[in-house]
Amino acid sequence: MRTKKQHSAGGVIFRERDGRIEVALISRSNQTIWSLPKGKVEEGESVEETARREVKEETGLEGKLLQKLNSIHYFYSSKEEKALFSKTVDFFLFKYLKGDVKEHDWEVESVEWFNIDEAIKKLTYKSERETLEKAKEILYKKK
Ligand code: ATP
């Protein structure tokens, strides 16, 4: 099996409601998987542009990019492509500006706002939970 590199970017988009911080998560597979919006970096695109585009496409939301959060790494194998993927995803923090979760992509099952602590519990992948923990740390320092 060949190993192929894959590079994606995504974001944590947050808003304040009644003094509490909420973030938008996307779900797949009958709401058994909850994750952060992300997608592959296309040719000629910067990682920041990818993150902004994917957040908008997958959640229907637009935000102001504040800073980089982290990069995560994982491996997965694809039978169809007969390859092992070594994947890096760069995550950025976005402050919600406009848009509605009802305008999300058809590929995504649903998009919901969660209180940040609830969202940390909801996320399927440990590495994304760490990304959100980092966002929480930054946002609470700002308060
Ligand atoms: P992208 O959203 O970047 O276009 P994709 O939808 O094609 O990606 P992934 O979300 O990377 O693909 O999913 C490919 C495989 O990796 C799936 O089996 C998924 O469960 C697994 N996976 C996704 N995110 C993580 C993660 N953070 N840690 C470990 N495994 C993950």
GROMACS .gro file of N, CA and C in nm, residues 3-75:
model
  219
    3THR      N    1   0.180   0.525   0.059
    3THR     CA    2   0.142   0.630   0.155
    3THR      C    3   0.135   0.763   0.079
    4LYS      N    4   0.020   0.828   0.095
    4LYS     CA    5   0.004   0.959   0.028
    4LYS      C    6  -0.017   1.065   0.133
    5LYS      N    7   0.038   1.184   0.104
    5LYS     CA    8   0.018   1.295   0.198
    5LYS      C    9  -0.112   1.368   0.164
    6GLN      N   10  -0.181   1.413   0.265
    6GLN     CA   11  -0.303   1.491   0.242
    6GLN      C   12  -0.303   1.612   0.337
    7HIS      N   13  -0.343   1.725   0.284
    7HIS     CA   14  -0.341   1.848   0.363
    7HIS      C   15  -0.479   1.914   0.360
    8SER      N   16  -0.536   1.935   0.476
    8SER     CA   17  -0.665   2.003   0.486
    8SER      C   18  -0.654   2.120   0.584
    9ALA      N   19  -0.757   2.203   0.582
    9ALA     CA   20  -0.762   2.314   0.678
    9ALA      C   21  -0.907   2.335   0.719
   10GLY      N   22  -0.924   2.387   0.839
   10GLY     CA   23  -1.061   2.406   0.888
   10GLY      C   24  -1.064   2.507   1.001
   11GLY      N   25  -1.178   2.513   1.068
   11GLY     CA   26  -1.189   2.617   1.169
   11GLY      C   27  -1.284   2.588   1.284
   12VAL      N   28  -1.257   2.664   1.389
   12VAL     CA   29  -1.349   2.673   1.502
   12VAL      C   30  -1.415   2.809   1.486
   13ILE      N   31  -1.547   2.809   1.462
   13ILE     CA   32  -1.617   2.938   1.450
   13ILE      C   33  -1.704   2.955   1.574
   14PHE      N   34  -1.688   3.072   1.641
   14PHE     CA   35  -1.757   3.091   1.768
   14PHE      C   36  -1.839   3.220   1.769
   15ARG      N   37  -1.937   3.223   1.861
   15ARG     CA   38  -2.015   3.345   1.885
   15ARG      C   39  -2.046   3.351   2.035
   16GLU      N   40  -2.086   3.468   2.082
   16GLU     CA   41  -2.125   3.482   2.222
   16GLU      C   42  -2.275   3.494   2.233
   17ARG      N   43  -2.337   3.413   2.317
   17ARG     CA   44  -2.481   3.419   2.342
   17ARG      C   45  -2.504   3.423   2.492
   18ASP      N   46  -2.566   3.529   2.541
   18ASP     CA   47  -2.592   3.545   2.685
   18ASP      C   48  -2.465   3.524   2.768
   19GLY      N   49  -2.355   3.579   2.721
   19GLY     CA   50  -2.229   3.571   2.794
   19GLY      C   51  -2.161   3.436   2.786
   20ARG      N   52  -2.218   3.344   2.706
   20ARG     CA   53  -2.155   3.213   2.692
   20ARG      C   54  -2.103   3.195   2.550
   21ILE      N   55  -1.996   3.116   2.538
   21ILE     CA   56  -1.937   3.097   2.406
   21ILE      C   57  -1.995   2.971   2.342
   22GLU      N   58  -2.039   2.989   2.217
   22GLU     CA   59  -2.091   2.875   2.140
   22GLU      C   60  -2.006   2.853   2.016
   23VAL      N   61  -1.993   2.727   1.976
   23VAL     CA   62  -1.920   2.694   1.853
   23VAL      C   63  -2.007   2.605   1.764
   24ALA      N   64  -1.981   2.612   1.634
   24ALA     CA   65  -2.061   2.535   1.538
   24ALA      C   66  -1.990   2.405   1.502
   25LEU      N   67  -2.061   2.293   1.517
   25LEU     CA   68  -2.008   2.161   1.479
   25LEU      C   69  -2.092   2.103   1.367
   26ILE      N   70  -2.030   2.015   1.290
   26ILE     CA   71  -2.104   1.948   1.183
   26ILE      C   72  -2.116   1.800   1.216
   27SER      N   73  -2.223   1.739   1.165
   27SER     CA   74  -2.238   1.596   1.192
   27SER      C   75  -2.254   1.516   1.063
   28ARG      N   76  -2.214   1.390   1.073
   28ARG     CA   77  -2.227   1.297   0.961
   28ARG      C   78  -2.275   1.163   1.015
   29SER      N   79  -2.313   1.075   0.927
   29SER     CA   80  -2.349   0.937   0.962
   29SER      C   81  -2.451   0.930   1.075
   30ASN      N   82  -2.568   0.983   1.049
   30ASN     CA   83  -2.676   0.977   1.148
   30ASN      C   84  -2.641   1.038   1.282
   31GLN      N   85  -2.567   1.145   1.277
   31GLN     CA   86  -2.523   1.217   1.397
   31GLN      C   87  -2.438   1.130   1.489
   32THR      N   88  -2.370   1.028   1.434
   32THR     CA   89  -2.280   0.948   1.518
   32THR      C   90  -2.142   1.013   1.518
   33ILE      N   91  -2.115   1.094   1.416
   33ILE     CA   92  -1.985   1.162   1.409
   33ILE      C   93  -2.007   1.313   1.415
   34TRP      N   94  -1.939   1.375   1.508
   34TRP     CA   95  -1.942   1.522   1.518
   34TRP      C   96  -1.801   1.572   1.500
   35SER      N   97  -1.785   1.673   1.413
   35SER     CA   98  -1.650   1.722   1.389
   35SER      C   99  -1.648   1.871   1.359
   36LEU      N  100  -1.526   1.921   1.346
   36LEU     CA  101  -1.508   2.061   1.308
   36LEU      C  102  -1.513   2.069   1.156
   37PRO      N  103  -1.560   2.181   1.099
   37PRO     CA  104  -1.560   2.194   0.953
   37PRO      C  105  -1.417   2.200   0.900
   38LYS      N  106  -1.392   2.128   0.793
   38LYS     CA  107  -1.258   2.128   0.732
   38LYS      C  108  -1.267   2.070   0.591
   39GLY      N  109  -1.160   2.087   0.513
   39GLY     CA  110  -1.155   2.028   0.380
   39GLY      C  111  -1.018   2.045   0.318
   40LYS      N  112  -1.002   1.982   0.203
   40LYS     CA  113  -0.868   1.979   0.141
   40LYS      C  114  -0.824   2.114   0.085
   41VAL      N  115  -0.695   2.138   0.100
   41VAL     CA  116  -0.634   2.261   0.046
   41VAL      C  117  -0.622   2.242  -0.105
   42GLU      N  118  -0.682   2.334  -0.181
   42GLU     CA  119  -0.675   2.323  -0.326
   42GLU      C  120  -0.556   2.399  -0.380
   43GLU      N  121  -0.519   2.365  -0.504
   43GLU     CA  122  -0.402   2.428  -0.564
   43GLU      C  123  -0.421   2.579  -0.573
   44GLY      N  124  -0.318   2.652  -0.538
   44GLY     CA  125  -0.323   2.798  -0.548
   44GLY      C  126  -0.393   2.865  -0.432
   45GLU      N  127  -0.433   2.786  -0.334
   45GLU     CA  128  -0.508   2.840  -0.220
   45GLU      C  129  -0.417   2.840  -0.096
   46SER      N  130  -0.426   2.944  -0.015
   46SER     CA  131  -0.351   2.941   0.111
   46SER      C  132  -0.433   2.861   0.213
   47VAL      N  133  -0.368   2.812   0.318
   47VAL     CA  134  -0.442   2.734   0.418
   47VAL      C  135  -0.552   2.818   0.484
   48GLU      N  136  -0.526   2.948   0.501
   48GLU     CA  137  -0.626   3.036   0.561
   48GLU      C  138  -0.749   3.045   0.470
   49GLU      N  139  -0.722   3.056   0.338
   49GLU     CA  140  -0.834   3.064   0.241
   49GLU      C  141  -0.916   2.935   0.244
   50THR      N  142  -0.846   2.822   0.252
   50THR     CA  143  -0.917   2.693   0.258
   50THR      C  144  -1.004   2.688   0.382
   51ALA      N  145  -0.946   2.727   0.495
   51ALA     CA  146  -1.020   2.720   0.622
   51ALA      C  147  -1.147   2.805   0.612
   52ARG      N  148  -1.133   2.926   0.560
   52ARG     CA  149  -1.248   3.017   0.548
   52ARG      C  150  -1.354   2.958   0.453
   53ARG      N  151  -1.307   2.907   0.340
   53ARG     CA  152  -1.398   2.849   0.240
   53ARG      C  153  -1.472   2.728   0.296
   54GLU      N  154  -1.398   2.640   0.363
   54GLU     CA  155  -1.460   2.518   0.416
   54GLU      C  156  -1.558   2.548   0.529
   55VAL      N  157  -1.523   2.645   0.613
   55VAL     CA  158  -1.615   2.682   0.722
   55VAL      C  159  -1.744   2.732   0.658
   56LYS      N  160  -1.731   2.816   0.555
   56LYS     CA  161  -1.851   2.871   0.491
   56LYS      C  162  -1.932   2.761   0.421
   57GLU      N  163  -1.862   2.678   0.343
   57GLU     CA  164  -1.934   2.573   0.268
   57GLU      C  165  -2.003   2.474   0.362
   58GLU      N  166  -1.930   2.431   0.463
   58GLU     CA  167  -1.983   2.322   0.546
   58GLU      C  168  -2.082   2.368   0.654
   59THR      N  169  -2.067   2.492   0.699
   59THR     CA  170  -2.157   2.538   0.806
   59THR      C  171  -2.256   2.646   0.760
   60GLY      N  172  -2.227   2.714   0.650
   60GLY     CA  173  -2.311   2.826   0.606
   60GLY      C  174  -2.275   2.956   0.678
   61LEU      N  175  -2.165   2.952   0.755
   61LEU     CA  176  -2.129   3.068   0.838
   61LEU      C  177  -2.001   3.136   0.791
   62GLU      N  178  -1.996   3.269   0.808
   62GLU     CA  179  -1.874   3.342   0.775
   62GLU      C  180  -1.820   3.410   0.899
   63GLY      N  181  -1.688   3.411   0.910
   63GLY     CA  182  -1.627   3.469   1.029
   63GLY      C  183  -1.501   3.547   0.998
   64LYS      N  184  -1.455   3.620   1.101
   64LYS     CA  185  -1.329   3.694   1.090
   64LYS      C  186  -1.220   3.603   1.145
   65LEU      N  187  -1.116   3.581   1.066
   65LEU     CA  188  -1.008   3.494   1.113
   65LEU      C  189  -0.926   3.566   1.221
   66LEU      N  190  -0.915   3.506   1.337
   66LEU     CA  191  -0.840   3.569   1.446
   66LEU      C  192  -0.698   3.517   1.456
   67GLN      N  193  -0.681   3.386   1.456
   67GLN     CA  194  -0.546   3.330   1.468
   67GLN      C  195  -0.545   3.182   1.437
   68LYS      N  196  -0.423   3.129   1.422
   68LYS     CA  197  -0.408   2.984   1.403
   68LYS      C  198  -0.428   2.917   1.538
   69LEU      N  199  -0.490   2.800   1.538
   69LEU     CA  200  -0.505   2.725   1.662
   69LEU      C  201  -0.398   2.617   1.674
   70ASN      N  202  -0.402   2.520   1.585
   70ASN     CA  203  -0.300   2.413   1.587
   70ASN      C  204  -0.305   2.334   1.456
   71SER      N  205  -0.217   2.235   1.449
   71SER     CA  206  -0.221   2.141   1.336
   71SER      C  207  -0.235   2.003   1.397
   72ILE      N  208  -0.323   1.923   1.340
   72ILE     CA  209  -0.336   1.786   1.390
   72ILE      C  210  -0.290   1.690   1.280
   73HIS      N  211  -0.259   1.568   1.321
   73HIS     CA  212  -0.212   1.470   1.224
   73HIS      C  213  -0.275   1.335   1.252
   74TYR      N  214  -0.316   1.264   1.147
   74TYR     CA  215  -0.361   1.126   1.163
   74TYR      C  216  -0.339   1.048   1.034
   75PHE      N  217  -0.347   0.916   1.047
   75PHE     CA  218  -0.338   0.828   0.931
   75PHE      C  219  -0.474   0.764   0.908
   0.00000   0.00000   0.00000
